[in-house]
Tab-separated table of N, CA, C and O in Angstrom:
chain	number	residue	atom	x	y	z
A	1	TYR	N	164.856	-7.741	-43.570
A	1	TYR	CA	165.422	-6.693	-44.380
A	1	TYR	C	165.624	-5.430	-43.557
A	1	TYR	O	165.101	-5.290	-42.470
A	2	ASP	N	166.332	-4.536	-44.128
A	2	ASP	CA	166.627	-3.252	-43.507
A	2	ASP	C	167.350	-3.412	-42.173
A	2	ASP	O	167.116	-2.672	-41.235
A	3	THR	N	168.193	-4.455	-42.079
A	3	THR	CA	169.000	-4.641	-40.878
A	3	THR	C	170.468	-4.392	-41.191
A	3	THR	O	171.333	-4.758	-40.423
A	4	GLY	N	170.723	-3.787	-42.328
A	4	GLY	CA	172.077	-3.475	-42.713
A	4	GLY	C	172.613	-4.357	-43.822
A	4	GLY	O	173.562	-3.991	-44.503
A	5	TYR	N	172.016	-5.533	-44.007
A	5	TYR	CA	172.501	-6.431	-45.048
A	5	TYR	C	171.890	-6.065	-46.400
A	5	TYR	O	172.580	-5.965	-47.397
A	6	ARG	N	170.580	-5.885	-46.419
A	6	ARG	CA	169.874	-5.467	-47.628
A	6	ARG	C	168.867	-4.384	-47.249
A	6	ARG	O	168.285	-4.409	-46.184
A	7	SER	N	168.618	-3.480	-48.158
A	7	SER	CA	167.675	-2.396	-47.894
A	7	SER	C	166.262	-2.824	-48.302
A	7	SER	O	166.077	-3.763	-49.075
A	8	LEU	N	165.279	-2.114	-47.802
A	8	LEU	CA	163.892	-2.368	-48.175
A	8	LEU	C	163.678	-2.117	-49.672
A	8	LEU	O	162.914	-2.821	-50.323
A	9	ASP	N	164.367	-1.113	-50.206
A	9	ASP	CA	164.256	-0.812	-51.638
A	9	ASP	C	164.759	-1.977	-52.496
A	9	ASP	O	164.206	-2.276	-53.551
A	10	GLU	N	165.803	-2.635	-52.029
A	10	GLU	CA	166.348	-3.758	-52.778
A	10	GLU	C	165.402	-4.965	-52.747
A	10	GLU	O	165.342	-5.752	-53.692
A	11	ALA	N	164.629	-5.104	-51.686
A	11	ALA	CA	163.707	-6.234	-51.542
A	11	ALA	C	162.412	-6.024	-52.323
A	11	ALA	O	161.738	-6.992	-52.666
A	12	ALA	N	162.064	-4.790	-52.603
A	12	ALA	CA	160.780	-4.476	-53.241
A	12	ALA	C	160.531	-5.241	-54.542
A	12	ALA	O	159.459	-5.817	-54.711
A	13	PRO	N	161.482	-5.300	-55.471
A	13	PRO	CA	161.213	-6.045	-56.712
A	13	PRO	C	160.972	-7.534	-56.467
A	13	PRO	O	160.165	-8.157	-57.145
A	14	TRP	N	161.659	-8.095	-55.499
A	14	TRP	CA	161.477	-9.510	-55.184
A	14	TRP	C	160.091	-9.760	-54.600
A	14	TRP	O	159.432	-10.746	-54.924
A	15	LYS	N	159.669	-8.879	-53.720
A	15	LYS	CA	158.335	-9.022	-53.132
A	15	LYS	C	157.255	-8.840	-54.196
A	15	LYS	O	156.238	-9.530	-54.184
A	16	LYS	N	157.477	-7.938	-55.126
A	16	LYS	CA	156.508	-7.692	-56.187
A	16	LYS	C	156.358	-8.914	-57.082
A	16	LYS	O	155.281	-9.199	-57.594
A	17	ASN	N	157.435	-9.665	-57.261
A	17	ASN	CA	157.436	-10.832	-58.139
A	17	ASN	C	157.359	-12.136	-57.331
A	17	ASN	O	157.827	-13.175	-57.781
A	18	ASP	N	156.751	-12.089	-56.162
A	18	ASP	CA	156.647	-13.252	-55.283
A	18	ASP	C	155.752	-14.314	-55.914
A	18	ASP	O	154.546	-14.133	-56.055
A	19	GLN	N	156.333	-15.436	-56.297
A	19	GLN	CA	155.587	-16.499	-56.974
A	19	GLN	C	154.609	-17.209	-56.040
A	19	GLN	O	153.571	-17.699	-56.491
A	20	VAL	N	154.921	-17.271	-54.757
A	20	VAL	CA	153.997	-17.885	-53.800
A	20	VAL	C	152.705	-17.069	-53.744
A	20	VAL	O	151.598	-17.622	-53.818
A	21	ALA	N	152.824	-15.769	-53.644
A	21	ALA	CA	151.644	-14.909	-53.609
A	21	ALA	C	150.876	-14.976	-54.937
A	21	ALA	O	149.647	-15.007	-54.944
A	22	ARG	N	151.610	-15.029	-56.036
A	22	ARG	CA	150.964	-15.107	-57.350
A	22	ARG	C	150.151	-16.390	-57.482
A	22	ARG	O	148.988	-16.370	-57.902
A	23	LEU	N	150.734	-17.510	-57.106
A	23	LEU	CA	150.023	-18.783	-57.202
A	23	LEU	C	148.884	-18.865	-56.189
A	23	LEU	O	147.832	-19.433	-56.485
A	24	ALA	N	149.071	-18.285	-55.017
A	24	ALA	CA	148.009	-18.292	-54.005
A	24	ALA	C	146.783	-17.537	-54.505
A	24	ALA	O	145.649	-17.913	-54.184
A	25	ALA	N	147.000	-16.523	-55.287
A	25	ALA	CA	145.881	-15.748	-55.827
A	25	ALA	C	145.058	-16.560	-56.829
A	25	ALA	O	143.903	-16.223	-57.107
A	26	MET	N	145.627	-17.641	-57.352
A	26	MET	CA	144.922	-18.478	-58.319
A	26	MET	C	144.029	-19.525	-57.653
A	26	MET	O	143.261	-20.188	-58.332
A	27	ILE	N	144.163	-19.680	-56.351
A	27	ILE	CA	143.399	-20.697	-55.620
A	27	ILE	C	142.230	-20.007	-54.922
A	27	ILE	O	142.389	-18.932	-54.342
A	28	ASP	N	141.067	-20.653	-54.943
A	28	ASP	CA	139.925	-20.023	-54.277
A	28	ASP	C	140.152	-20.009	-52.765
A	28	ASP	O	140.948	-20.782	-52.222
A	29	ASP	N	139.462	-19.109	-52.088
A	29	ASP	CA	139.692	-18.877	-50.662
A	29	ASP	C	139.480	-20.118	-49.808
A	29	ASP	O	140.247	-20.367	-48.871
A	30	ALA	N	138.463	-20.920	-50.097
A	30	ALA	CA	138.187	-22.108	-49.285
A	30	ALA	C	139.328	-23.121	-49.398
A	30	ALA	O	139.759	-23.694	-48.391
A	31	GLU	N	139.810	-23.321	-50.617
A	31	GLU	CA	140.913	-24.263	-50.810
A	31	GLU	C	142.179	-23.748	-50.144
A	31	GLU	O	142.926	-24.508	-49.524
A	32	ARG	N	142.424	-22.465	-50.271
A	32	ARG	CA	143.609	-21.859	-49.643
A	32	ARG	C	143.536	-21.975	-48.135
A	32	ARG	O	144.521	-22.311	-47.472
A	33	THR	N	142.361	-21.742	-47.557
A	33	THR	CA	142.192	-21.857	-46.111
A	33	THR	C	142.450	-23.286	-45.657
A	33	THR	O	143.117	-23.521	-44.649
A	34	ALA	N	141.933	-24.260	-46.413
A	34	ALA	CA	142.153	-25.670	-46.082
A	34	ALA	C	143.634	-26.031	-46.181
A	34	ALA	O	144.171	-26.740	-45.319
A	35	MET	N	144.303	-25.540	-47.207
A	35	MET	CA	145.737	-25.809	-47.368
A	35	MET	C	146.529	-25.199	-46.231
A	35	MET	O	147.424	-25.841	-45.669
A	36	ASP	N	146.205	-23.957	-45.878
A	36	ASP	CA	146.902	-23.295	-44.778
A	36	ASP	C	146.710	-24.049	-43.469
A	36	ASP	O	147.653	-24.212	-42.693
A	37	ALA	N	145.494	-24.538	-43.223
A	37	ALA	CA	145.215	-25.288	-41.999
A	37	ALA	C	146.012	-26.589	-41.969
A	37	ALA	O	146.559	-26.972	-40.924
A	38	GLU	N	146.090	-27.268	-43.105
A	38	GLU	CA	146.855	-28.516	-43.191
A	38	GLU	C	148.346	-28.266	-42.937
A	38	GLU	O	149.005	-29.027	-42.230
A	39	ILE	N	148.850	-27.199	-43.503
A	39	ILE	CA	150.259	-26.847	-43.319
A	39	ILE	C	150.530	-26.505	-41.857
A	39	ILE	O	151.518	-26.957	-41.270
A	40	GLU	N	149.666	-25.699	-41.261
A	40	GLU	CA	149.832	-25.343	-39.847
A	40	GLU	C	149.814	-26.577	-38.957
A	40	GLU	O	150.598	-26.692	-38.023
A	41	LYS	N	148.910	-27.526	-39.250
A	41	LYS	CA	148.835	-28.750	-38.456
A	41	LYS	C	150.115	-29.554	-38.604
A	41	LYS	O	150.648	-30.085	-37.619
A	42	GLU	N	150.634	-29.651	-39.818
A	42	GLU	CA	151.870	-30.394	-40.048
A	42	GLU	C	153.026	-29.764	-39.274
A	42	GLU	O	153.835	-30.475	-38.655
A	43	ILE	N	153.092	-28.448	-39.272
A	43	ILE	CA	154.142	-27.750	-38.527
A	43	ILE	C	153.959	-27.973	-37.031
A	43	ILE	O	154.920	-28.280	-36.311
A	44	ASP	N	152.736	-27.822	-36.538
A	44	ASP	CA	152.464	-28.028	-35.111
A	44	ASP	C	152.830	-29.444	-34.680
A	44	ASP	O	153.417	-29.648	-33.609
A	45	ASP	N	152.484	-30.437	-35.503
A	45	ASP	CA	152.820	-31.829	-35.188
A	45	ASP	C	154.331	-32.037	-35.134
A	45	ASP	O	154.846	-32.737	-34.256
A	46	ALA	N	155.052	-31.429	-36.063
A	46	ALA	CA	156.509	-31.562	-36.099
A	46	ALA	C	157.143	-30.911	-34.875
A	46	ALA	O	158.069	-31.466	-34.274
A	47	VAL	N	156.646	-29.758	-34.489
A	47	VAL	CA	157.175	-29.070	-33.310
A	47	VAL	C	156.879	-29.887	-32.056
A	47	VAL	O	157.753	-30.073	-31.197
A	48	GLU	N	155.663	-30.386	-31.951
A	48	GLU	CA	155.281	-31.204	-30.797
A	48	GLU	C	156.188	-32.430	-30.701
A	48	GLU	O	156.670	-32.778	-29.619
A	49	TRP	N	156.440	-33.096	-31.830
A	49	TRP	CA	157.312	-34.267	-31.848
A	49	TRP	C	158.728	-33.880	-31.403
A	49	TRP	O	159.337	-34.569	-30.585
A	50	ALA	N	159.243	-32.789	-31.949
A	50	ALA	CA	160.612	-32.364	-31.627
A	50	ALA	C	160.752	-32.041	-30.147
A	50	ALA	O	161.740	-32.420	-29.506
A	51	LEU	N	159.772	-31.361	-29.590
A	51	LEU	CA	159.835	-30.998	-28.176
A	51	LEU	C	159.715	-32.218	-27.268
A	51	LEU	O	160.196	-32.193	-26.126
A	52	ALA	N	159.097	-33.273	-27.741
A	52	ALA	CA	158.924	-34.488	-26.940
A	52	ALA	C	160.172	-35.372	-26.950
A	52	ALA	O	160.254	-36.312	-26.160
A	53	GLN	N	161.127	-35.093	-27.825
A	53	GLN	CA	162.324	-35.917	-27.909
A	53	GLN	C	163.255	-35.639	-26.735
A	53	GLN	O	163.337	-34.516	-26.244
A	54	PRO	N	163.956	-36.672	-26.266
A	54	PRO	CA	164.900	-36.460	-25.163
A	54	PRO	C	166.087	-35.619	-25.631
A	54	PRO	O	166.450	-35.638	-26.815
A	55	HIS	N	166.661	-34.907	-24.699
A	55	HIS	CA	167.864	-34.139	-25.017
A	55	HIS	C	169.015	-35.114	-25.251
A	55	HIS	O	169.093	-36.156	-24.593
A	56	PRO	N	169.915	-34.797	-26.154
A	56	PRO	CA	171.053	-35.696	-26.397
A	56	PRO	C	172.013	-35.689	-25.209
A	56	PRO	O	172.086	-34.719	-24.449
A	57	GLU	N	172.734	-36.768	-25.087
A	57	GLU	CA	173.754	-36.845	-24.044
A	57	GLU	C	174.909	-35.920	-24.413
A	57	GLU	O	175.309	-35.862	-25.584
A	58	PRO	N	175.455	-35.188	-23.445
A	58	PRO	CA	176.565	-34.274	-23.756
A	58	PRO	C	177.746	-34.961	-24.433
A	58	PRO	O	178.410	-34.376	-25.280
A	59	GLY	N	177.989	-36.209	-24.112
A	59	GLY	CA	179.117	-36.931	-24.705
A	59	GLY	C	178.960	-37.205	-26.186
A	59	GLY	O	179.912	-37.591	-26.860
A	60	THR	N	177.776	-37.014	-26.729
A	60	THR	CA	177.542	-37.266	-28.158
A	60	THR	C	177.631	-35.991	-29.000
A	60	THR	O	177.311	-36.017	-30.177
A	61	LEU	N	178.072	-34.915	-28.382
A	61	LEU	CA	178.114	-33.613	-29.058
A	61	LEU	C	178.833	-33.654	-30.403
A	61	LEU	O	178.370	-33.071	-31.382
A	62	GLU	N	179.941	-34.355	-30.461
A	62	GLU	CA	180.730	-34.357	-31.693
A	62	GLU	C	180.479	-35.587	-32.565
A	62	GLU	O	181.152	-35.779	-33.574
A	63	ASP	N	179.492	-36.412	-32.225
A	63	ASP	CA	179.182	-37.576	-33.047
A	63	ASP	C	178.704	-37.132	-34.435
A	63	ASP	O	177.918	-36.205	-34.564
A	64	ASN	N	179.213	-37.792	-35.453
A	64	ASN	CA	178.820	-37.545	-36.841
A	64	ASN	C	179.147	-36.136	-37.324
A	64	ASN	O	178.497	-35.636	-38.245
A	65	VAL	N	180.105	-35.492	-36.673
A	65	VAL	CA	180.527	-34.156	-37.097
A	65	VAL	C	181.860	-34.240	-37.826
A	65	VAL	O	182.036	-33.634	-38.865
A	66	TYR	N	182.757	-35.025	-37.265
A	66	TYR	CA	184.092	-35.153	-37.846
A	66	TYR	C	184.260	-36.542	-38.424
A	66	TYR	O	183.659	-37.512	-37.958
A	67	GLU	N	185.079	-36.662	-39.439
A	67	GLU	CA	185.364	-37.958	-40.038
A	67	GLU	C	186.116	-38.811	-39.030
A	67	GLU	O	187.067	-38.356	-38.386
A	68	GLN	N	185.681	-40.045	-38.897
A	68	GLN	CA	186.352	-40.972	-37.999
A	68	GLN	C	187.611	-41.474	-38.699
A	68	GLN	O	187.561	-41.936	-39.823
A	69	THR	N	188.755	-41.366	-38.033
A	69	THR	CA	190.008	-41.838	-38.642
A	69	THR	C	190.566	-42.993	-37.872
A	69	THR	O	190.225	-43.295	-36.789
C-alpha cells in the first residue's frame, strides 16, 4: 500500500476487518504456534523442491502457451 495505487487510509478498514486475524485470535497460542510451524515447514519444503528442479530447456519456452493448430 501507499505506492500510488491505494492509500494507507483506504486499506485501514480492510485491515481492521481482517478475518484471518479475527480467527487467529480464537485459537490458543500453543495451537497457533503449531499451525504456524506446520505452514512454514510446508512452504520451506515446497521452495526446496522447486529449487531442486532442473531449469527448462529454452526450446520449450512457448510449450502449452498457444493453441496448437
